[in-house]
XYZ file of N, CA, C and O in Angstrom:
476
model
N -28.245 1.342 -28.612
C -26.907 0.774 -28.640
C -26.041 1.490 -27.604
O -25.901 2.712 -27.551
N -25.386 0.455 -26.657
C -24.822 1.206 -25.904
C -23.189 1.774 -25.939
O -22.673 0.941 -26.684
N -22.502 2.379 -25.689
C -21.444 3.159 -26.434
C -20.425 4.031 -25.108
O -20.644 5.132 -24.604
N -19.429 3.170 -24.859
C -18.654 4.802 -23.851
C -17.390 4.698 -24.502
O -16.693 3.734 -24.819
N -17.229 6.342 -24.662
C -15.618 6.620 -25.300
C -14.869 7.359 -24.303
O -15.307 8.225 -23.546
N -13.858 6.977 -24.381
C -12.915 7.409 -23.268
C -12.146 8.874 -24.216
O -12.151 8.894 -25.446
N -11.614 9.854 -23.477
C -11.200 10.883 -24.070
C -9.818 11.224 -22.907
O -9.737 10.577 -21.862
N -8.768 12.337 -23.276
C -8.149 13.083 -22.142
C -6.877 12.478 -22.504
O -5.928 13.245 -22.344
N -6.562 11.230 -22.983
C -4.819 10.311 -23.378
C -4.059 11.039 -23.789
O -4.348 11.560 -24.866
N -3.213 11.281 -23.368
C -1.502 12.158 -24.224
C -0.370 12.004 -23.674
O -0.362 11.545 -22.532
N 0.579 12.258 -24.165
C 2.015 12.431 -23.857
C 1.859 13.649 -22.683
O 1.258 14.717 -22.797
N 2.655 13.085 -21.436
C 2.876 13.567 -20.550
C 4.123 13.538 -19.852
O 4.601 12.406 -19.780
N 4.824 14.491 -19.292
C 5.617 14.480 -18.518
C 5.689 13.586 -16.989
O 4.640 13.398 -16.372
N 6.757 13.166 -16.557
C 7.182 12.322 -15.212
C 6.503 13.510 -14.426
O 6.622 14.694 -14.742
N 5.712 12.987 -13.266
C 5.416 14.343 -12.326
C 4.135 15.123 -12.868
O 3.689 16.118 -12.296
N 3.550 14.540 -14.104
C 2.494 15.885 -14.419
C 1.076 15.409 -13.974
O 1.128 14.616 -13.033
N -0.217 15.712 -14.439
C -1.579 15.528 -14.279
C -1.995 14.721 -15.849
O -1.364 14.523 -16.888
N -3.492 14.374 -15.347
C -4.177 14.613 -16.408
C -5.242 14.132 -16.178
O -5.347 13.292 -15.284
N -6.306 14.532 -16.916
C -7.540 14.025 -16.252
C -8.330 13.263 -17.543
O -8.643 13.927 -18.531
N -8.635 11.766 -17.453
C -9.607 11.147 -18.434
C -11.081 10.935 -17.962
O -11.574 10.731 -16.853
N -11.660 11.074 -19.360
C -12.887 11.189 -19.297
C -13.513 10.072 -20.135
O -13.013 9.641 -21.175
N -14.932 9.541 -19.452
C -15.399 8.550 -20.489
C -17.202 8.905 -20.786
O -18.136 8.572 -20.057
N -17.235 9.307 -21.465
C -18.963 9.404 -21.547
C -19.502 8.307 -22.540
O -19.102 7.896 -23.629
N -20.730 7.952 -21.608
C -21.680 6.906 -22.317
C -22.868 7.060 -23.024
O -23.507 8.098 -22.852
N -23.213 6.337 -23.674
C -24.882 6.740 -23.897
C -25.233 5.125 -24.353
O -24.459 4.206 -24.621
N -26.442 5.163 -24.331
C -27.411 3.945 -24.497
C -27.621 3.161 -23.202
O -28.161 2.061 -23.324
N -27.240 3.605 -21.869
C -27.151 3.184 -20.548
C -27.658 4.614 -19.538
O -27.561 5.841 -19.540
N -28.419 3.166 -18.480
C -28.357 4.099 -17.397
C -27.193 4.153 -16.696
O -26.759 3.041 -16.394
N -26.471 5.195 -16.297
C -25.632 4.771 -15.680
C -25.368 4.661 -14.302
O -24.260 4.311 -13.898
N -26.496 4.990 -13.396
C -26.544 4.870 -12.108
C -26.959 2.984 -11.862
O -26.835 2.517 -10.729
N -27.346 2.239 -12.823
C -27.366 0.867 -12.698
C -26.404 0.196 -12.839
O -26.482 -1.010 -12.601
N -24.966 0.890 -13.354
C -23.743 0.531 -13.487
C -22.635 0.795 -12.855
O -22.138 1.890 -13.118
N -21.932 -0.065 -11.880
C -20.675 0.283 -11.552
C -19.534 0.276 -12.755
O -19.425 -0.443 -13.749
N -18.683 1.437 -12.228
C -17.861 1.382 -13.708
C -16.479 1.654 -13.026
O -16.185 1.965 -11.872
N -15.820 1.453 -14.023
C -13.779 1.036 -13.760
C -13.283 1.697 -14.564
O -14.003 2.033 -15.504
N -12.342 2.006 -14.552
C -10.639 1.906 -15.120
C -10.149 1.183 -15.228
O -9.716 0.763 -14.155
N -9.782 0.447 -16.335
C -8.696 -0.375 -16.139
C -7.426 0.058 -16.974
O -7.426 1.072 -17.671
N -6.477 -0.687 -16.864
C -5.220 0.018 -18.139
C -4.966 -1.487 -18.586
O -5.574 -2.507 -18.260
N -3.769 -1.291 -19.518
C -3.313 -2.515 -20.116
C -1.940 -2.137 -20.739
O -2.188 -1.167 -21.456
N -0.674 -2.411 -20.817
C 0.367 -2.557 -21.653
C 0.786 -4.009 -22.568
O 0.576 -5.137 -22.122
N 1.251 -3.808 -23.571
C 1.125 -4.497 -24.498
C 2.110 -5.833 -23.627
O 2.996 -5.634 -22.797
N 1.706 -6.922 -24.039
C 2.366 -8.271 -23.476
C 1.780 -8.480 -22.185
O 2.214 -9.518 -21.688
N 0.864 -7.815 -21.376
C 0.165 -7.736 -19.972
C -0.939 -7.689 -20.167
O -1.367 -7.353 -21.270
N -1.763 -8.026 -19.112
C -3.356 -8.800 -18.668
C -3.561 -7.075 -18.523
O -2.771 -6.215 -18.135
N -4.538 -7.010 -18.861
C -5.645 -5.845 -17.874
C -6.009 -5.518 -16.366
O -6.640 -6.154 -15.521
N -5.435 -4.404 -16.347
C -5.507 -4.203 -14.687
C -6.235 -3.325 -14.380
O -6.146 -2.286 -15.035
N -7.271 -3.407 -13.226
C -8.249 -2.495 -12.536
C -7.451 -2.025 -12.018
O -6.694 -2.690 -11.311
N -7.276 -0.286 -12.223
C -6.720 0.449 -11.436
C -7.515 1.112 -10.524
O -7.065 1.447 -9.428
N -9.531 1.507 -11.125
C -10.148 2.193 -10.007
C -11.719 1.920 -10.304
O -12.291 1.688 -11.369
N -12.035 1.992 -9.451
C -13.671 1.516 -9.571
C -14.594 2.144 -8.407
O -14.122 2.500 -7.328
N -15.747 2.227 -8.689
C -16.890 3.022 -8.468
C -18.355 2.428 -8.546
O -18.740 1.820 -9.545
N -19.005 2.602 -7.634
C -20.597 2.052 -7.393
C -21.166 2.765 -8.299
O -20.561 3.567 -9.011
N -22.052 2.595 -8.333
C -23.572 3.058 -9.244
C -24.024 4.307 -8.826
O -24.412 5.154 -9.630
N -23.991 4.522 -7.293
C -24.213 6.094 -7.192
C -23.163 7.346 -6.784
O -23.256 8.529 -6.459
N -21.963 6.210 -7.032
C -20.593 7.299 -6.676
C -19.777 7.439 -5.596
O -18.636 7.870 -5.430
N -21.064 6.734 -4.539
C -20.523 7.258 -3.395
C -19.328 6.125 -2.741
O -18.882 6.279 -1.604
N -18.992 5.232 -3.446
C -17.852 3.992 -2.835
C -17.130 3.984 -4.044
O -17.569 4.107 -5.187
N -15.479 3.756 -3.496
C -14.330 3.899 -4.754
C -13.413 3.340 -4.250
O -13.104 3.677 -3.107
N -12.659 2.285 -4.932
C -11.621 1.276 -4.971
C -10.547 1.653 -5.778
O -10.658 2.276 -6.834
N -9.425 1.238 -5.233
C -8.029 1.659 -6.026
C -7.306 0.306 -6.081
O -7.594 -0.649 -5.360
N -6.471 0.319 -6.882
C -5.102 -0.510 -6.792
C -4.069 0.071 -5.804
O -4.147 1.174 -5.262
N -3.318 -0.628 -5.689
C -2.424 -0.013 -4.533
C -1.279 0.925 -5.281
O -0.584 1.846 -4.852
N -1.380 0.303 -6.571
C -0.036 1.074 -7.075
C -0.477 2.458 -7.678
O 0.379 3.193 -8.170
N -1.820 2.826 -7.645
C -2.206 4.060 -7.974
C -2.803 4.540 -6.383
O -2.381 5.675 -6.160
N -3.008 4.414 -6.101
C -3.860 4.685 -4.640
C -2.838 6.126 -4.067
O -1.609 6.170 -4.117
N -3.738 7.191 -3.551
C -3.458 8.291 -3.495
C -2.810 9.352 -4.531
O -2.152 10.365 -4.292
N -3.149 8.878 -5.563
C -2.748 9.702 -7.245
C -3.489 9.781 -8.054
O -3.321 10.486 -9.049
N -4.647 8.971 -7.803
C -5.770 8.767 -8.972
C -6.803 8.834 -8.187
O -6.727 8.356 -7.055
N -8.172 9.550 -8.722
C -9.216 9.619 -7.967
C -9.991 9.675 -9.111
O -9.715 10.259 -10.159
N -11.448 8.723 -8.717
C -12.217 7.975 -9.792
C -13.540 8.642 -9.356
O -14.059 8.486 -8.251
N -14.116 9.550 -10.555
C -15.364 10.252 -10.338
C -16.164 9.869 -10.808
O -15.785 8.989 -11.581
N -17.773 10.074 -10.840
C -18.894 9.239 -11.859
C -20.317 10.343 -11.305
O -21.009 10.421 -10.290
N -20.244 10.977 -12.460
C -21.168 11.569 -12.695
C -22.337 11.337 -13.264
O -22.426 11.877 -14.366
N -23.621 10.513 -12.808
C -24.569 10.149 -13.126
C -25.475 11.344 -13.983
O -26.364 10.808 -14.645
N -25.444 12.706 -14.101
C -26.176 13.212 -14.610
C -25.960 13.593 -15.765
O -26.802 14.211 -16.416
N -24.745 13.271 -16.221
C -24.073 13.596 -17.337
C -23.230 12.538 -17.820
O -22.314 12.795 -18.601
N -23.544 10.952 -17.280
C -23.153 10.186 -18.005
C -22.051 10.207 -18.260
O -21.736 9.933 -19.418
N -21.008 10.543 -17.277
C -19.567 10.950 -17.155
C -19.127 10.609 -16.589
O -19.280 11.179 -15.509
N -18.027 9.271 -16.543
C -16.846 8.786 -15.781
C -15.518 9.478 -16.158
O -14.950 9.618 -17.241
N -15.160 9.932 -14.679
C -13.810 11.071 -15.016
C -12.497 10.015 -14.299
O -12.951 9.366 -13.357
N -11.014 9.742 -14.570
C -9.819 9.297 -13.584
C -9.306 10.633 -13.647
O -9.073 11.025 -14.791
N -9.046 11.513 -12.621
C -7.937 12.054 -12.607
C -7.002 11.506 -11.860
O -7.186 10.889 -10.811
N -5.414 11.848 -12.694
C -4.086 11.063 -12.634
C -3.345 12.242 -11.826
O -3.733 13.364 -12.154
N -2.524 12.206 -11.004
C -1.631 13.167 -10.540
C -0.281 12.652 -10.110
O -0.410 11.428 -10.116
N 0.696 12.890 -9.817
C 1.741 12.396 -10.040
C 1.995 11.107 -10.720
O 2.124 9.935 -10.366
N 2.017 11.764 -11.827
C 2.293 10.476 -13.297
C 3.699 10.378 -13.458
O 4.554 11.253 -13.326
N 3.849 8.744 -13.875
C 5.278 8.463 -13.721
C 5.195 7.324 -14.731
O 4.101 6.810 -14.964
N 6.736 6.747 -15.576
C 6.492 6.366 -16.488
C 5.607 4.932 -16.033
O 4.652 4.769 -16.792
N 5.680 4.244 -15.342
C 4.980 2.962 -14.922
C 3.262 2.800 -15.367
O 2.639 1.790 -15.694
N 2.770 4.357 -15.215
C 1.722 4.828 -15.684
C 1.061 4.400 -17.197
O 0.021 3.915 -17.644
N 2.511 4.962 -17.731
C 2.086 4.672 -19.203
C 1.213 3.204 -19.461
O 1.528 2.056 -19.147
N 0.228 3.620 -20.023
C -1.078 2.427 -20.898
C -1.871 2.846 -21.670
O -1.984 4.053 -21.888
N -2.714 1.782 -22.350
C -4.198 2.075 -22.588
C -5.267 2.113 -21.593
O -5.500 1.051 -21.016
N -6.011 3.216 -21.262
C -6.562 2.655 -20.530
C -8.268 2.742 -20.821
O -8.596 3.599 -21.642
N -8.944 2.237 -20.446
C -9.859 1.845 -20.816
C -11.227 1.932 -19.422
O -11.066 1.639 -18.238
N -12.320 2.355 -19.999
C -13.538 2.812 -19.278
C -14.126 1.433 -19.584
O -13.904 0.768 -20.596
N -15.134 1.013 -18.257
C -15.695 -0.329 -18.321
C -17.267 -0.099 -17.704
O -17.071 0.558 -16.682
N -18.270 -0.256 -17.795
C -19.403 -0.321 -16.684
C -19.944 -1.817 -16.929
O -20.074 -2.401 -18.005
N -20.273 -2.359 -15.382
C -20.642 -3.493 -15.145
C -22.221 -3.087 -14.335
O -22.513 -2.213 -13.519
N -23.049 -4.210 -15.026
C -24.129 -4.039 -14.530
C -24.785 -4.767 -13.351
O -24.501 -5.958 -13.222
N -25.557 -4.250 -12.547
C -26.262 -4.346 -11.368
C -27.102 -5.181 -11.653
O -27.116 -6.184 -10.940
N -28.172 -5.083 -12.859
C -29.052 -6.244 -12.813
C -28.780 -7.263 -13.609
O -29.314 -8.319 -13.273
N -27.982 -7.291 -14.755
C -27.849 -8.017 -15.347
C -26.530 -8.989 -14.967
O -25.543 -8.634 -15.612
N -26.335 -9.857 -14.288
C -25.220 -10.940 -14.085
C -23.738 -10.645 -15.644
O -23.988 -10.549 -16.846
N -22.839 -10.603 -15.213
C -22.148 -10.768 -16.499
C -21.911 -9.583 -17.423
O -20.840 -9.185 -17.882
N -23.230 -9.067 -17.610
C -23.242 -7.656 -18.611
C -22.202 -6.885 -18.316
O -21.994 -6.298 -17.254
N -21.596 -6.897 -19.212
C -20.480 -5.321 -19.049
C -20.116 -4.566 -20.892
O -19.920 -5.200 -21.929
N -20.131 -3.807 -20.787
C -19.351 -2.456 -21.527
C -18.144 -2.251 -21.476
O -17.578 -2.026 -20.406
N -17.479 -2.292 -22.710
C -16.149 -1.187 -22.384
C -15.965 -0.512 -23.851
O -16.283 -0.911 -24.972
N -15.228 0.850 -23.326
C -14.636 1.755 -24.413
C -13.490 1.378 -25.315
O -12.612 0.748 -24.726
N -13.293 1.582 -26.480
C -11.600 1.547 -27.151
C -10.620 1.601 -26.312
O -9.731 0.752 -26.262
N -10.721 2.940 -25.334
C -9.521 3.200 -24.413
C -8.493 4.647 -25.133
O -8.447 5.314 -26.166
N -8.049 4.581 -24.298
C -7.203 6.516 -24.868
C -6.152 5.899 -24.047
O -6.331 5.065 -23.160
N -4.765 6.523 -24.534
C -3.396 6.214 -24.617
C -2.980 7.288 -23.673
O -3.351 8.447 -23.863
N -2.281 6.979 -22.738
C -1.354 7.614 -21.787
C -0.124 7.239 -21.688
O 0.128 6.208 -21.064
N 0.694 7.845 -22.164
C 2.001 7.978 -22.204
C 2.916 8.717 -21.385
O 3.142 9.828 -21.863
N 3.567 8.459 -20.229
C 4.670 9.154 -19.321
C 5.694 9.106 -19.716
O 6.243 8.008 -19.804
N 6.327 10.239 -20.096
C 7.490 10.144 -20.436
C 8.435 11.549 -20.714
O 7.979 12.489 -21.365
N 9.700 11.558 -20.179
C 10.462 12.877 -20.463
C 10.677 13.217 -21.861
O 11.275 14.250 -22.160
């Protein structure tokens, strides 16, 4: 059964860090490209960052682009976002996704962990 939980969500200050984490199991995960996405309540789901199967290619949104950097650690089954200059716009759920390479369609996602910006 396959399974990724996202971890790292909290109340944060305008201006601060934080780094989320999503680990999987029941997957390979080098056969999976995997995302970020966030979501606020009354709004669609937005890809904020995404990542190939072996790490080495990474996509942003524009409105995070140069603040967020999207890691994927294949040996440990570890998708990391770190966030850096967080601002309230930030605030979401956000949510770990892997989409699969061989399978058309197949995708995964986590519950999601709560990020909150705010003074």
């Amino acid at each position: 059964q396959v399974s990724l939980v996202e971890s790292g969500g909290t109340l944060v200050q305008p201006g601060g860090s934080l780094r989320l984490s999503c680990v999987g199991s029941g997957l390979i995960f080098k056969d999976y490209a995997m995302n970020w996405y966030r979501q606020t309540p009354g709004k669609e789901r937005e890809l904020v960052a995404a990542v190939t199967g072996d790490g080495s290619t990474t996509n942003y949104a524009l409105s995070v682009k140069g603040r967020f950097t999207i890691q994927k650690i294949n040996s440990k089954n570890t998708l990391y976002l770190q966030m850096n200059s967080l601002n309230p716009g930030d605030t979401a759920m956000y949510y770990c996704n892997a989409l699969s390479y061989e399978h058309y369609g197949l995708e995964y996602w986590g519950r999601g962990t709560q990020v909150t910006v705010s003074s």
